[in-house]
CSV table of C-alpha atoms in Angstrom, one decimal:
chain,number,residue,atom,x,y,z
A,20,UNK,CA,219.7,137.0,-88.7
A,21,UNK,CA,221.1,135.5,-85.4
A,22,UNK,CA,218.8,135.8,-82.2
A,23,UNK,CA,220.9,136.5,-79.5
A,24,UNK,CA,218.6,136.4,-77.3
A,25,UNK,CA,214.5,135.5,-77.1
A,26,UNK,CA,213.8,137.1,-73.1
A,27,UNK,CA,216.6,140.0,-73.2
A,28,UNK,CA,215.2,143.3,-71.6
A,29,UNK,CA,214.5,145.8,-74.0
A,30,UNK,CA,215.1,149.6,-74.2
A,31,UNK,CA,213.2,151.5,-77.2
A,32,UNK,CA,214.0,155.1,-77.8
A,33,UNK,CA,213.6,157.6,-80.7
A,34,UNK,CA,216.2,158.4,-82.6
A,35,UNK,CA,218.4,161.6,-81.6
A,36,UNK,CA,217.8,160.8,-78.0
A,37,UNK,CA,220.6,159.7,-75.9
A,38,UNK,CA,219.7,155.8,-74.2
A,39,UNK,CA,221.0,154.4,-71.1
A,40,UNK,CA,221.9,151.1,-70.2
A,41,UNK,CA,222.3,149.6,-67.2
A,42,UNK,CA,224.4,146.5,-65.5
A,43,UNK,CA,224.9,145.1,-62.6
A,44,UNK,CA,227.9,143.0,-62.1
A,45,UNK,CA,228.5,140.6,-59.5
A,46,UNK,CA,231.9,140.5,-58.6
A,47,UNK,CA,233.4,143.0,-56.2
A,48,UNK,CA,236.9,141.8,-57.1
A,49,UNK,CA,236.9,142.7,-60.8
A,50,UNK,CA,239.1,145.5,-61.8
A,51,UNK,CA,238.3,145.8,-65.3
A,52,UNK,CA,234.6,145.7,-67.0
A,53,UNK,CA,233.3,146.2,-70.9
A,54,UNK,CA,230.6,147.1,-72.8
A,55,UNK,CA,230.4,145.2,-76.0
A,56,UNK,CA,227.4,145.9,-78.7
A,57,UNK,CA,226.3,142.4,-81.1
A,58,UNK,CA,224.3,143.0,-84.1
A,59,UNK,CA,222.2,140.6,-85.9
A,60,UNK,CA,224.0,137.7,-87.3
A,61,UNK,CA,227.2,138.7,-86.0
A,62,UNK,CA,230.2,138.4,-83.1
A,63,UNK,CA,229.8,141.1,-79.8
A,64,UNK,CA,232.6,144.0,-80.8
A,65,UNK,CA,234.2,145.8,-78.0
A,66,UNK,CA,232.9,149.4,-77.6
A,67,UNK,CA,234.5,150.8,-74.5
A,68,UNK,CA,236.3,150.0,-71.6
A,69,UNK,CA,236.4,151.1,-68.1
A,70,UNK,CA,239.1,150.4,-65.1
A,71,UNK,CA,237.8,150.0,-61.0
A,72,UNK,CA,240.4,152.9,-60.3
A,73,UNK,CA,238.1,154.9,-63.0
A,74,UNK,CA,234.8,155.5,-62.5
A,75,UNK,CA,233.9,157.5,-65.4
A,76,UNK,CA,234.9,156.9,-69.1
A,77,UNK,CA,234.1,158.7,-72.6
A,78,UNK,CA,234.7,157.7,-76.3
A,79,UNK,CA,233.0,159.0,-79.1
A,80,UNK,CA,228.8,159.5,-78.7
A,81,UNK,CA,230.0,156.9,-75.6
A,82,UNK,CA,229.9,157.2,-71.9
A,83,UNK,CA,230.9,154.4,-69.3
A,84,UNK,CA,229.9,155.2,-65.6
A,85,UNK,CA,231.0,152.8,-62.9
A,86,UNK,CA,229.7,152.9,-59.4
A,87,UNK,CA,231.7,150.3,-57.1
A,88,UNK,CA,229.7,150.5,-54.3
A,89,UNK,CA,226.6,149.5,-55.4
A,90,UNK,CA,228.3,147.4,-58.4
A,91,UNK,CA,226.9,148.9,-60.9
A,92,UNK,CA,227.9,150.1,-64.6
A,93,UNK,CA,226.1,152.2,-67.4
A,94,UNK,CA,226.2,152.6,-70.6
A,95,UNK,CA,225.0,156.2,-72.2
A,96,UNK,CA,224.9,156.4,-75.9
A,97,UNK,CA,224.0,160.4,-76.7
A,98,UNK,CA,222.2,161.1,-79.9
A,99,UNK,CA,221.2,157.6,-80.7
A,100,UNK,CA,221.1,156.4,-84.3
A,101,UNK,CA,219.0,153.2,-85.8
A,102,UNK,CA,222.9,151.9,-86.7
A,103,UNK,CA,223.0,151.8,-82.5
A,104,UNK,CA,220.0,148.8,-82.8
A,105,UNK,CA,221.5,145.7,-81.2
A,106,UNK,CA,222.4,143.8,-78.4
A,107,UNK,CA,224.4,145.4,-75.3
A,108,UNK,CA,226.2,143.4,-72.8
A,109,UNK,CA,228.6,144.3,-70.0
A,110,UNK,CA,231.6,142.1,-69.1
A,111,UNK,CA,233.4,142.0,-65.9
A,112,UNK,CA,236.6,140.3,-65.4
A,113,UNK,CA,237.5,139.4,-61.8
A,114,UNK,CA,240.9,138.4,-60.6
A,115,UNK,CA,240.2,134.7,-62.3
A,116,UNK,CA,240.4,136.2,-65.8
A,117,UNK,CA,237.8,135.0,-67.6
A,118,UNK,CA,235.3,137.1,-69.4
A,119,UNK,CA,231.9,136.9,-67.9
A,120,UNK,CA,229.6,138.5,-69.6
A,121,UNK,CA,225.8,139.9,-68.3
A,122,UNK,CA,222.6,138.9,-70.0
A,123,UNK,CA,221.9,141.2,-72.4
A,124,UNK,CA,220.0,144.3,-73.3
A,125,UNK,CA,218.3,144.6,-76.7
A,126,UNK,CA,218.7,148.4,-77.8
A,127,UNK,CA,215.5,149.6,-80.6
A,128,UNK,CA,215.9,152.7,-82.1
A,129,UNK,CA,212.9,154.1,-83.7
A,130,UNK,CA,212.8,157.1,-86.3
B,20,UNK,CA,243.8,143.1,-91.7
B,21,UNK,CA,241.4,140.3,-91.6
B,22,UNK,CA,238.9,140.0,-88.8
B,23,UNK,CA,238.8,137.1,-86.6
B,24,UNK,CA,237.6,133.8,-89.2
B,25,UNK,CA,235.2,131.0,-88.0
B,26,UNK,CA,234.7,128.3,-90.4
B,27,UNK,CA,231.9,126.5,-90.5
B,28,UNK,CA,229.3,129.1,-90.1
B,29,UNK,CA,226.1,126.8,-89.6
B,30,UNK,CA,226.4,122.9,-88.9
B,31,UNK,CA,223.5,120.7,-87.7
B,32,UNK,CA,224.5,117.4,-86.2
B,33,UNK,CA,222.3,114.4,-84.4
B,34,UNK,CA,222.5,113.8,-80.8
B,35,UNK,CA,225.1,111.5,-79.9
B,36,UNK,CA,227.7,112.4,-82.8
B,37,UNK,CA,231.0,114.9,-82.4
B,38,UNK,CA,231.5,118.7,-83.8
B,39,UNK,CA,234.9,120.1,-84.4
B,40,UNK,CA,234.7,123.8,-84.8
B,41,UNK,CA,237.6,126.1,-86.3
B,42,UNK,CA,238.5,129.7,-85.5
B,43,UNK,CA,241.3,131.5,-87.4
B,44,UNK,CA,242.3,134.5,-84.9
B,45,UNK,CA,243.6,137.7,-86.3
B,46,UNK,CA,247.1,137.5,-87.5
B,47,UNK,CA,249.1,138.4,-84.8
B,48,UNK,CA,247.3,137.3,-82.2
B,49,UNK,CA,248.4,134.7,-79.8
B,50,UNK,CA,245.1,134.6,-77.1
B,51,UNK,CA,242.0,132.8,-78.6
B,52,UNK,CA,238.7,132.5,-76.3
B,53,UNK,CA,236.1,130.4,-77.0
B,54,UNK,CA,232.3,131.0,-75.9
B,55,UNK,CA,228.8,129.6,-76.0
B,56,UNK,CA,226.0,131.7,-76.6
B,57,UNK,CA,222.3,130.7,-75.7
B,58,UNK,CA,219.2,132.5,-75.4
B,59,UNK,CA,218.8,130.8,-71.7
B,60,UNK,CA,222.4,131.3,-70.5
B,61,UNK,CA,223.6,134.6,-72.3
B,62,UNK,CA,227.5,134.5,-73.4
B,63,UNK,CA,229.5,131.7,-71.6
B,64,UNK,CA,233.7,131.2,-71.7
B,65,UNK,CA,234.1,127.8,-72.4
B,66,UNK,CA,238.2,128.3,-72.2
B,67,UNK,CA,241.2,130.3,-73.4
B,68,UNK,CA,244.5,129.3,-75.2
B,69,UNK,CA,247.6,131.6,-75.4
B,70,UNK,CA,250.5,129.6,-77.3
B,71,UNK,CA,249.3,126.6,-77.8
B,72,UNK,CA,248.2,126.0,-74.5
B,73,UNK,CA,244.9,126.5,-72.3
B,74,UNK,CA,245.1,129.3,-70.1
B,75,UNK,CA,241.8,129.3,-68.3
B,76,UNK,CA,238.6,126.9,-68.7
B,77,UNK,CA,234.9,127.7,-68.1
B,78,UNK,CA,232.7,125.5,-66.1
B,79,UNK,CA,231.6,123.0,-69.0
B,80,UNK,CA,231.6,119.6,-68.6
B,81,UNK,CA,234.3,117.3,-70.5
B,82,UNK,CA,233.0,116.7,-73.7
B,83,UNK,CA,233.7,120.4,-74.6
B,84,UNK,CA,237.8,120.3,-75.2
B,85,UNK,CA,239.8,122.3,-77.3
B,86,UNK,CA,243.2,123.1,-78.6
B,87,UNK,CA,245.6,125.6,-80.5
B,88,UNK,CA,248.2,125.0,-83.1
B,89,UNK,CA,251.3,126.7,-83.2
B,90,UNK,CA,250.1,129.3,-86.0
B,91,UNK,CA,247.4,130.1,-83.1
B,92,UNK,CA,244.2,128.6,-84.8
B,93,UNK,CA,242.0,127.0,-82.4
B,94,UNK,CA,239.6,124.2,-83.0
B,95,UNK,CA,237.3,123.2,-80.0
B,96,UNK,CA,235.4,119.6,-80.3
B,97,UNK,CA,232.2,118.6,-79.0
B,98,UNK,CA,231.7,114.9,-78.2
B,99,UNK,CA,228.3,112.8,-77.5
B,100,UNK,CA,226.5,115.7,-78.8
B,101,UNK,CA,223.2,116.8,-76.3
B,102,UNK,CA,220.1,119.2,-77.3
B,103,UNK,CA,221.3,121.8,-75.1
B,104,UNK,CA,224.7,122.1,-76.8
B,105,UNK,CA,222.8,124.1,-79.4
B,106,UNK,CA,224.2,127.4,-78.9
B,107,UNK,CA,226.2,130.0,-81.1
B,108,UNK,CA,230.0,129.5,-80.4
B,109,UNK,CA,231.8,132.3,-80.3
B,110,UNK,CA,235.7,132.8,-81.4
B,111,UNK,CA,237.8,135.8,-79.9
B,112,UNK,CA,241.0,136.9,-80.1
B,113,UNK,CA,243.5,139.2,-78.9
B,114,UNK,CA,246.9,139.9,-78.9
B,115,UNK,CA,248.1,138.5,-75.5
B,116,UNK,CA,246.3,136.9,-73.1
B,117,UNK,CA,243.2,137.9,-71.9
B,118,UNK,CA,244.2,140.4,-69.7
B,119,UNK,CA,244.7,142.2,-73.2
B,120,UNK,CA,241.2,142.3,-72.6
B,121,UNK,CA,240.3,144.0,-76.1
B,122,UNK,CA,238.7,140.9,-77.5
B,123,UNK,CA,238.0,140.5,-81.3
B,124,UNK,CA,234.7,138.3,-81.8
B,125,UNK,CA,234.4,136.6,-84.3
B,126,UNK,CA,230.7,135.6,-86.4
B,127,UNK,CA,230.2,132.5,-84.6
B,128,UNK,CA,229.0,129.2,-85.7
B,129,UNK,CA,225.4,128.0,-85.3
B,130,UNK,CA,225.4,124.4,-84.1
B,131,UNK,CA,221.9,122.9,-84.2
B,132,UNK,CA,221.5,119.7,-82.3
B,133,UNK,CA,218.9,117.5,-84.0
């Protein structure tokens, strides 16, 4: 499949744990950040979003926590299944629009 | 509904020679981002067209260009090909523009610079 990524940090964690991920964005002007997931051999596909008036967001087996003042956003995946395996990354968009995406962080799942 | 089409899927092209890339966005949608994606530099927007014309632009030097028809498939073009433009480029779209912000990616292409 596609490597995303050769020097991406890396979180491994049993399966039917719950995994957290971590960002740190850069821009204290962006109103509007998103945590997108990219298996092997395919595009990133959006997961959840979160707002800068919000600073805590839940979807299904899914938790976005925002923290503004120290700019930083998490990702919490509960019960964590080998399908969860892949690439994480957190976007920001600042007032410019543009998509800009953090490096990356490669998810294992073991049974 | 058919996901987000990217045609072709792997290419390998000699330094010095020109790519065009094509991305077929979900119907319906009028926004169609474009992205690089290396293991160095992570994801990188390149640009964005909405309608045919190009909303926002990336930091990427000239040779990168692209442009959308009026059905909204993009095509973006690489000229005077380099190593370092060996990347995976990345097609999204979305129903607006960007602020729609729920991007549809879609497999990418795998451009190999020989």
């Amino acid at each position: 499949g596609e490597s995303v990524g050769l020097h991406l940090p890396t979180l491994s964690v049993q399966e039917g744990d719950n995994s957290i991920i971590n960002c740190a964005y850069s821009n204290s002007a962006s109103d509007y950040f998103i945590w997108y997931k990219q298996e092997s051999g395919k595009g990133p596909q959006f997961i959840i979003d979160i707002r800068s008036n919000m600073d805590k967001r839940q979807g299904q087996r899914v938790t976005v926590l925002l923290n503004k003042t120290v700019k930083h956003l998490s990702l919490q995946i509960a019960a964590t299944q080998p399908g969860d395996s892949a690439v994480y990354f957190c976007a920001e968009i600042p007032n410019t629009d543009k998509l800009i995406f953090g490096t990356g962080t490669r998810l294992q799942v073991f049974p | 509904k058919a996901g987000v089409t990217q045609t072709p899927r792997y290419l390998i092209k000699t330094r010095g020679q020109q790519v065009t890339l094509s991305c077929s966005p979900i119907s319906g949608h009028r926004s169609v981002s474009w992205y690089q994606q290396t293991p160095g530099q992570g994801l990188q927007f390149l640009f964005e067209y909405f309608s045919e014309t190009q909303r926002n632009k990336g930091n990427f030097p000239g040779r990168f260009s692209g442009r959308q028809f009026s059905n909204s498939r993009s095509e973006m073009n690489v000229s005077t090909l380099e190593l370092g433009d060996s990347a995976l480029y990345l097609c999204a779209s979305s129903s607006s523009q960007l602020a729609d912000y729920e991007q549809y990616f879609g497999p990418g292409t795998r451009l190999t610079v020989t």
